[in-house]
Amino acid sequence: MSAIPATPYHLTAAQQKFYHENGYLLGLPAIYTPAEMAKINAGLPNLLALLKPGETSKDIREWHETSTYLYEIALNPKILDLVEDVLGPNFYLWASNFFIKEPHSPSTVGWHQDAYYWPMAPHNSVTVWLAFDDVDEVNGGMKLIPGSHRGGIIKHNRSTQTSSVLSLELEDGSGFSSDAAIQFRLKAGECSLHDDRAIHGSPANPSDRRRAGLTLRYSGTNVKNDLTVNPNFKIYLCRGVDEFKLNPYGTPPTQRYGRPNFKPVSNEEAGKG
Ligand SMILES: O=C(O)CCC(=O)C(=O)O
């Protein structure tokens, strides 16, 4: 077997250990330079322009299937090097969506575990959260409870906080304390990684700065989606071989900006509750 070449994007053994113990990773080298990120940001309005009346940026889900703009980001080899060192050699991309909080947005993301929402087993998925803006505690950056991915999946309840963009969430104190949360801080073009079982969320953005991030979700080829719950689920093999063949494949996009002609299943529809 040939050794994985050392690039700045392959994780050290210490980073891999940290990820598996804590369920997240920060401090990674930037994926995009400020100039590259400015170019990517300049393309974003083209996607937003495809939203229908009543839709928001939250409705840009799985548009990597129809937009090379997103597909190229999701298959950036730098990102895939990071993911490979978390999931192993064989993995696929299956989801992308934006979490954009405009300046002075009251929107929050309640505490939750992604795995509670997803009809997928076993739990072997990682999210790459790519910052489109500088993100920190001032503009509603994400927070995560270290080690919470090792505590099992906790039953979520209907959100009582109407500002949350999610309808199912965990209450602070129900098996975890938000006092333990780590604040994520990223520069535009940098990314974080988190495990699908890690408890995370984010507060409102009271600042004058936008807070935009693109989530990219990857899973090991051993992970099967339940098509009866999420029938539109499509995979794109990123690295290695699909030795399990558990999921249907998507077709790579051909246009720069496009939206799928199906309505992607929302987190709520794809999850429990
Ligand atoms: O962007 C956020 O604040 C939350 C993102 C999130 O919940 C996720 O990546 O699963």
mmCIF file of C-alpha atoms and ligand atoms in Angstrom:
data_model
loop_
_atom_site.group_PDB
_atom_site.id
_atom_site.type_symbol
_atom_site.label_atom_id
_atom_site.label_comp_id
_atom_site.label_asym_id
_atom_site.label_seq_id
_atom_site.Cartn_x
_atom_site.Cartn_y
_atom_site.Cartn_z
ATOM 1 C CA MET A 1 0.000 0.000 0.000
ATOM 2 C CA SER A 2 1.419 3.408 -0.894
ATOM 3 C CA ALA A 3 1.869 5.878 1.956
ATOM 4 C CA ILE A 4 -0.342 8.975 2.069
ATOM 5 C CA PRO A 5 1.845 11.870 0.838
ATOM 6 C CA ALA A 6 2.500 14.532 3.482
ATOM 7 C CA THR A 7 0.745 17.772 2.513
ATOM 8 C CA PRO A 8 -0.253 20.611 4.847
ATOM 9 C CA TYR A 9 -3.786 19.302 4.554
ATOM 10 C CA HIS A 10 -3.146 15.776 5.735
ATOM 11 C CA LEU A 11 -3.630 15.585 9.484
ATOM 12 C CA THR A 12 -0.839 14.692 11.860
ATOM 13 C CA ALA A 13 -1.331 11.733 14.185
ATOM 14 C CA ALA A 14 -1.823 14.238 17.021
ATOM 15 C CA GLN A 15 -4.598 16.048 15.098
ATOM 16 C CA GLN A 16 -6.323 12.755 14.309
ATOM 17 C CA LYS A 17 -6.161 11.754 17.980
ATOM 18 C CA PHE A 18 -7.542 15.146 19.019
ATOM 19 C CA TYR A 19 -10.426 14.843 16.549
ATOM 20 C CA HIS A 20 -11.400 11.369 17.714
ATOM 21 C CA GLU A 21 -11.208 12.360 21.393
ATOM 22 C CA ASN A 22 -12.954 15.720 21.085
ATOM 23 C CA GLY A 23 -15.211 15.401 18.042
ATOM 24 C CA TYR A 24 -13.923 18.506 16.281
ATOM 25 C CA LEU A 25 -10.803 20.094 14.821
ATOM 26 C CA LEU A 26 -9.731 23.715 14.423
ATOM 27 C CA GLY A 27 -6.408 25.367 13.568
ATOM 28 C CA LEU A 28 -6.263 23.877 10.073
ATOM 29 C CA PRO A 29 -4.428 25.600 7.219
ATOM 30 C CA ALA A 30 -6.680 27.833 5.105
ATOM 31 C CA ILE A 31 -8.344 26.099 2.166
ATOM 32 C CA TYR A 32 -8.640 29.348 0.197
ATOM 33 C CA THR A 33 -6.524 32.508 0.186
ATOM 34 C CA PRO A 34 -8.318 35.821 0.813
ATOM 35 C CA ALA A 35 -8.231 36.519 -2.957
ATOM 36 C CA GLU A 36 -9.712 33.097 -3.776
ATOM 37 C CA MET A 37 -12.353 33.520 -1.102
ATOM 38 C CA ALA A 38 -13.273 36.953 -2.435
ATOM 39 C CA LYS A 39 -13.851 35.351 -5.834
ATOM 40 C CA ILE A 40 -15.993 32.596 -4.312
ATOM 41 C CA ASN A 41 -17.984 35.168 -2.333
ATOM 42 C CA ALA A 42 -18.517 37.158 -5.526
ATOM 43 C CA GLY A 43 -20.231 34.091 -7.014
ATOM 44 C CA LEU A 44 -22.623 33.538 -4.120
ATOM 45 C CA PRO A 45 -25.276 36.059 -5.309
ATOM 46 C CA ASN A 46 -25.702 33.921 -8.432
ATOM 47 C CA LEU A 47 -26.924 31.060 -6.256
ATOM 48 C CA LEU A 48 -29.058 33.301 -4.053
ATOM 49 C CA ALA A 49 -30.697 34.681 -7.204
ATOM 50 C CA LEU A 50 -32.106 31.183 -7.871
ATOM 51 C CA LEU A 51 -34.116 31.129 -4.641
ATOM 52 C CA LYS A 52 -37.882 31.267 -5.099
ATOM 53 C CA PRO A 53 -40.147 33.694 -3.256
ATOM 54 C CA GLY A 54 -40.402 32.643 0.388
ATOM 55 C CA GLU A 55 -37.157 30.664 0.308
ATOM 56 C CA THR A 56 -34.013 31.671 2.194
ATOM 57 C CA SER A 57 -30.360 30.705 1.954
ATOM 58 C CA LYS A 58 -31.248 27.725 4.211
ATOM 59 C CA ASP A 59 -33.063 26.293 1.192
ATOM 60 C CA ILE A 60 -29.821 25.971 -0.737
ATOM 61 C CA ARG A 61 -29.490 22.283 0.097
ATOM 62 C CA GLU A 62 -27.628 19.768 -2.055
ATOM 63 C CA TRP A 63 -27.143 22.321 -4.829
ATOM 64 C CA HIS A 64 -23.678 20.831 -5.327
ATOM 65 C CA GLU A 65 -25.614 18.329 -7.438
ATOM 66 C CA THR A 66 -26.527 21.042 -9.914
ATOM 67 C CA SER A 67 -23.851 23.757 -9.474
ATOM 68 C CA THR A 68 -20.200 23.301 -10.367
ATOM 69 C CA TYR A 69 -19.645 26.396 -8.195
ATOM 70 C CA LEU A 70 -20.372 24.240 -5.105
ATOM 71 C CA TYR A 71 -19.270 20.878 -6.484
ATOM 72 C CA GLU A 72 -15.739 22.188 -7.095
ATOM 73 C CA ILE A 73 -15.521 23.465 -3.519
ATOM 74 C CA ALA A 74 -16.823 20.165 -2.131
ATOM 75 C CA LEU A 75 -14.273 18.185 -4.142
ATOM 76 C CA ASN A 76 -11.340 20.487 -3.439
ATOM 77 C CA PRO A 77 -8.414 18.072 -2.829
ATOM 78 C CA LYS A 78 -7.312 20.108 0.204
ATOM 79 C CA ILE A 79 -10.664 19.497 1.868
ATOM 80 C CA LEU A 80 -10.628 15.848 0.805
ATOM 81 C CA ASP A 81 -7.169 15.350 2.371
ATOM 82 C CA LEU A 82 -8.587 16.519 5.709
ATOM 83 C CA VAL A 83 -11.660 14.335 5.398
ATOM 84 C CA GLU A 84 -9.654 11.274 4.361
ATOM 85 C CA ASP A 85 -7.648 11.430 7.556
ATOM 86 C CA VAL A 86 -10.822 11.405 9.620
ATOM 87 C CA LEU A 87 -12.975 8.904 7.715
ATOM 88 C CA GLY A 88 -10.334 6.718 6.081
ATOM 89 C CA PRO A 89 -9.610 6.109 2.401
ATOM 90 C CA ASN A 90 -13.144 5.383 1.125
ATOM 91 C CA PHE A 91 -15.736 8.125 1.504
ATOM 92 C CA TYR A 92 -18.409 10.086 -0.302
ATOM 93 C CA LEU A 93 -19.953 13.568 -0.339
ATOM 94 C CA TRP A 94 -23.722 13.674 0.143
ATOM 95 C CA ALA A 95 -24.828 17.085 1.403
ATOM 96 C CA SER A 96 -24.113 20.778 1.352
ATOM 97 C CA ASN A 97 -25.958 23.722 2.769
ATOM 98 C CA PHE A 98 -25.426 27.286 3.871
ATOM 99 C CA PHE A 99 -25.770 28.743 7.339
ATOM 100 C CA ILE A 100 -25.852 32.478 6.688
ATOM 101 C CA LYS A 101 -26.634 35.004 9.409
ATOM 102 C CA GLU A 102 -26.869 38.502 8.047
ATOM 103 C CA PRO A 103 -25.768 41.407 10.283
ATOM 104 C CA HIS A 104 -28.189 41.851 13.200
ATOM 105 C CA SER A 105 -29.862 38.526 12.443
ATOM 106 C CA PRO A 106 -31.726 37.095 15.443
ATOM 107 C CA SER A 107 -31.436 33.562 13.989
ATOM 108 C CA THR A 108 -29.834 30.977 16.221
ATOM 109 C CA VAL A 109 -28.971 27.333 15.733
ATOM 110 C CA GLY A 110 -30.174 25.382 18.764
ATOM 111 C CA TRP A 111 -27.925 22.799 20.421
ATOM 112 C CA HIS A 112 -28.167 19.585 18.428
ATOM 113 C CA GLN A 113 -26.432 16.479 17.142
ATOM 114 C CA ASP A 114 -26.510 16.177 13.351
ATOM 115 C CA ALA A 115 -26.767 12.398 13.669
ATOM 116 C CA TYR A 116 -30.155 12.755 15.388
ATOM 117 C CA TYR A 117 -31.515 14.323 12.217
ATOM 118 C CA TRP A 118 -30.010 12.032 9.643
ATOM 119 C CA PRO A 119 -31.471 8.605 8.756
ATOM 120 C CA MET A 120 -27.995 7.185 8.316
ATOM 121 C CA ALA A 121 -26.120 4.309 9.941
ATOM 122 C CA PRO A 122 -23.547 3.661 11.230
ATOM 123 C CA HIS A 123 -22.332 7.049 12.563
ATOM 124 C CA ASN A 124 -19.272 7.708 10.437
ATOM 125 C CA SER A 125 -19.751 11.198 9.027
ATOM 126 C CA VAL A 126 -17.863 14.459 9.238
ATOM 127 C CA THR A 127 -18.925 18.023 8.478
ATOM 128 C CA VAL A 128 -16.526 20.522 6.959
ATOM 129 C CA TRP A 129 -17.734 24.024 7.912
ATOM 130 C CA LEU A 130 -16.114 26.380 5.406
ATOM 131 C CA ALA A 131 -16.105 30.019 6.509
ATOM 132 C CA PHE A 132 -17.180 32.503 3.823
ATOM 133 C CA ASP A 133 -16.611 35.318 6.363
ATOM 134 C CA ASP A 134 -14.450 35.843 9.422
ATOM 135 C CA VAL A 135 -16.456 34.095 12.124
ATOM 136 C CA ASP A 136 -16.136 34.447 15.888
ATOM 137 C CA GLU A 137 -18.014 35.031 19.138
ATOM 138 C CA VAL A 138 -19.075 38.514 17.981
ATOM 139 C CA ASN A 139 -21.020 37.471 14.871
ATOM 140 C CA GLY A 140 -22.632 34.242 16.060
ATOM 141 C CA GLY A 141 -19.867 31.712 15.447
ATOM 142 C CA MET A 142 -20.506 28.071 16.198
ATOM 143 C CA LYS A 143 -19.879 26.483 19.591
ATOM 144 C CA LEU A 144 -19.345 22.792 20.298
ATOM 145 C CA ILE A 145 -19.208 20.596 23.400
ATOM 146 C CA PRO A 146 -15.877 18.725 23.273
ATOM 147 C CA GLY A 147 -16.174 14.966 23.725
ATOM 148 C CA SER A 148 -19.980 15.032 23.404
ATOM 149 C CA HIS A 149 -19.794 12.730 20.359
ATOM 150 C CA ARG A 150 -18.806 9.944 22.737
ATOM 151 C CA GLY A 151 -21.895 10.309 24.934
ATOM 152 C CA GLY A 152 -24.413 8.652 22.612
ATOM 153 C CA ILE A 153 -27.359 10.148 20.769
ATOM 154 C CA ILE A 154 -29.682 12.135 23.034
ATOM 155 C CA LYS A 155 -33.403 12.556 22.345
ATOM 156 C CA HIS A 156 -34.092 16.047 20.944
ATOM 157 C CA ASN A 157 -37.241 18.036 21.657
ATOM 158 C CA ARG A 158 -39.232 20.565 19.614
ATOM 159 C CA SER A 159 -37.527 23.957 19.710
ATOM 160 C CA THR A 160 -39.093 26.343 22.162
ATOM 161 C CA GLN A 161 -36.835 29.119 20.921
ATOM 162 C CA THR A 162 -38.519 30.443 17.791
ATOM 163 C CA SER A 163 -35.309 32.106 16.625
ATOM 164 C CA SER A 164 -33.711 28.678 16.023
ATOM 165 C CA VAL A 165 -33.471 27.631 12.400
ATOM 166 C CA LEU A 166 -33.833 24.011 13.569
ATOM 167 C CA SER A 167 -37.048 22.552 14.921
ATOM 168 C CA LEU A 168 -35.499 19.902 17.147
ATOM 169 C CA GLU A 169 -32.904 20.743 19.737
ATOM 170 C CA LEU A 170 -31.297 19.836 23.022
ATOM 171 C CA GLU A 171 -31.807 21.860 26.151
ATOM 172 C CA ASP A 172 -28.738 23.100 27.961
ATOM 173 C CA GLY A 173 -28.333 20.844 31.007
ATOM 174 C CA SER A 174 -29.966 17.798 29.400
ATOM 175 C CA GLY A 175 -26.873 15.607 29.498
ATOM 176 C CA PHE A 176 -24.414 18.412 28.788
ATOM 177 C CA SER A 177 -23.554 21.915 29.954
ATOM 178 C CA SER A 178 -23.044 24.805 27.562
ATOM 179 C CA ASP A 179 -20.387 26.076 29.992
ATOM 180 C CA ALA A 180 -18.102 23.453 28.478
ATOM 181 C CA ALA A 181 -18.557 24.765 24.920
ATOM 182 C CA ILE A 182 -15.599 25.693 22.745
ATOM 183 C CA GLN A 183 -16.004 28.835 20.646
ATOM 184 C CA PHE A 184 -15.122 28.326 16.980
ATOM 185 C CA ARG A 185 -13.183 31.183 15.383
ATOM 186 C CA LEU A 186 -12.305 31.045 11.686
ATOM 187 C CA LYS A 187 -11.013 33.439 9.072
ATOM 188 C CA ALA A 188 -12.776 33.462 5.700
ATOM 189 C CA GLY A 189 -11.337 30.579 3.675
ATOM 190 C CA GLU A 190 -10.602 28.433 6.744
ATOM 191 C CA CYS A 191 -12.670 25.456 7.866
ATOM 192 C CA SER A 192 -13.453 23.403 10.927
ATOM 193 C CA LEU A 193 -14.328 19.713 11.147
ATOM 194 C CA HIS A 194 -16.954 18.153 13.392
ATOM 195 C CA ASP A 195 -18.269 14.671 14.082
ATOM 196 C CA ASP A 196 -21.964 13.999 13.335
ATOM 197 C CA ARG A 197 -22.603 13.085 16.987
ATOM 198 C CA ALA A 198 -20.975 16.206 18.515
ATOM 199 C CA ILE A 199 -23.365 18.622 20.260
ATOM 200 C CA HIS A 200 -23.117 22.064 18.674
ATOM 201 C CA GLY A 201 -25.111 25.220 17.988
ATOM 202 C CA SER A 202 -24.703 28.951 17.536
ATOM 203 C CA PRO A 203 -26.214 32.163 18.916
ATOM 204 C CA ALA A 204 -27.672 35.143 17.039
ATOM 205 C CA ASN A 205 -25.535 37.626 15.144
ATOM 206 C CA PRO A 206 -25.952 41.032 16.795
ATOM 207 C CA SER A 207 -22.911 42.438 14.964
ATOM 208 C CA ASP A 208 -22.520 44.545 11.823
ATOM 209 C CA ARG A 209 -20.710 41.657 10.095
ATOM 210 C CA ARG A 210 -22.290 38.863 8.058
ATOM 211 C CA ARG A 211 -21.596 35.329 9.289
ATOM 212 C CA ALA A 212 -21.744 32.858 6.441
ATOM 213 C CA GLY A 213 -20.560 29.281 6.292
ATOM 214 C CA LEU A 214 -21.002 26.391 3.897
ATOM 215 C CA THR A 215 -21.395 22.940 5.424
ATOM 216 C CA LEU A 216 -20.157 19.981 3.415
ATOM 217 C CA ARG A 217 -21.063 16.514 4.702
ATOM 218 C CA TYR A 218 -19.003 13.413 3.987
ATOM 219 C CA SER A 219 -19.487 9.799 5.095
ATOM 220 C CA GLY A 220 -17.563 6.561 4.916
ATOM 221 C CA THR A 221 -18.764 4.183 2.214
ATOM 222 C CA ASN A 222 -20.015 1.861 4.994
ATOM 223 C CA VAL A 223 -22.754 4.411 5.844
ATOM 224 C CA LYS A 224 -26.219 3.708 4.433
ATOM 225 C CA ASN A 225 -28.960 6.282 4.095
ATOM 226 C CA ASP A 226 -32.573 5.170 4.576
ATOM 227 C CA LEU A 227 -34.153 6.065 1.228
ATOM 228 C CA THR A 228 -37.664 5.681 2.631
ATOM 229 C CA VAL A 229 -36.940 8.735 4.789
ATOM 230 C CA ASN A 230 -34.643 10.696 2.479
ATOM 231 C CA PRO A 231 -35.452 9.503 -1.068
ATOM 232 C CA ASN A 232 -33.387 12.146 -2.873
ATOM 233 C CA PHE A 233 -30.141 11.079 -1.234
ATOM 234 C CA LYS A 234 -27.265 10.870 -3.743
ATOM 235 C CA ILE A 235 -23.613 10.179 -3.191
ATOM 236 C CA TYR A 236 -20.461 11.327 -4.961
ATOM 237 C CA LEU A 237 -17.484 9.087 -4.273
ATOM 238 C CA CYS A 238 -14.600 11.381 -3.316
ATOM 239 C CA ARG A 239 -11.750 8.996 -2.612
ATOM 240 C CA GLY A 240 -11.044 5.292 -2.721
ATOM 241 C CA VAL A 241 -13.523 2.585 -3.697
ATOM 242 C CA ASP A 242 -17.154 1.989 -2.811
ATOM 243 C CA GLU A 243 -16.835 -1.572 -1.619
ATOM 244 C CA PHE A 244 -20.305 -1.575 0.020
ATOM 245 C CA LYS A 245 -22.466 -0.021 -2.738
ATOM 246 C CA LEU A 246 -25.199 0.919 -0.254
ATOM 247 C CA ASN A 247 -26.391 4.188 -1.779
ATOM 248 C CA PRO A 248 -27.415 5.628 -5.169
ATOM 249 C CA TYR A 249 -24.983 7.826 -7.079
ATOM 250 C CA GLY A 250 -25.546 11.365 -8.244
ATOM 251 C CA THR A 251 -24.454 12.799 -11.571
ATOM 252 C CA PRO A 252 -21.889 15.609 -11.458
ATOM 253 C CA PRO A 253 -23.282 19.017 -12.397
ATOM 254 C CA THR A 254 -22.522 20.666 -15.721
ATOM 255 C CA GLN A 255 -23.743 24.229 -15.142
ATOM 256 C CA ARG A 256 -22.064 26.813 -12.917
ATOM 257 C CA TYR A 257 -25.188 27.734 -10.944
ATOM 258 C CA GLY A 258 -28.329 25.621 -10.849
ATOM 259 C CA ARG A 259 -30.883 24.279 -8.415
ATOM 260 C CA PRO A 260 -32.150 20.703 -8.181
ATOM 261 C CA ASN A 261 -35.583 20.080 -9.634
ATOM 262 C CA PHE A 262 -36.572 18.123 -6.516
ATOM 263 C CA LYS A 263 -37.274 19.678 -3.142
ATOM 264 C CA PRO A 264 -34.511 18.367 -0.895
ATOM 265 C CA VAL A 265 -35.788 16.748 2.280
ATOM 266 C CA SER A 266 -35.318 19.157 5.169
ATOM 267 C CA ASN A 267 -33.469 18.251 8.335
ATOM 268 C CA GLU A 268 -36.797 17.881 10.072
ATOM 269 C CA GLU A 269 -38.321 15.678 7.399
ATOM 270 C CA ALA A 270 -35.207 13.538 7.229
ATOM 271 C CA GLY A 271 -34.978 13.177 10.970
ATOM 272 C CA LYS A 272 -37.026 12.040 13.860
ATOM 273 C CA GLY A 273 -39.850 13.934 15.422
HETATM 274 O O1 LIG B 1 -23.506 27.279 11.265
HETATM 275 C C1 LIG B 1 -23.978 27.021 12.362
HETATM 276 O O2 LIG B 1 -24.082 27.850 13.231
HETATM 277 C C2 LIG B 1 -24.430 25.631 12.669
HETATM 278 C C3 LIG B 1 -23.972 24.631 11.701
HETATM 279 C C4 LIG B 1 -24.480 23.280 11.996
HETATM 280 O O3 LIG B 1 -25.369 23.077 12.768
HETATM 281 C C5 LIG B 1 -23.883 22.145 11.319
HETATM 282 O O4 LIG B 1 -22.888 22.301 10.624
HETATM 283 O O5 LIG B 1 -24.380 21.030 11.494
#
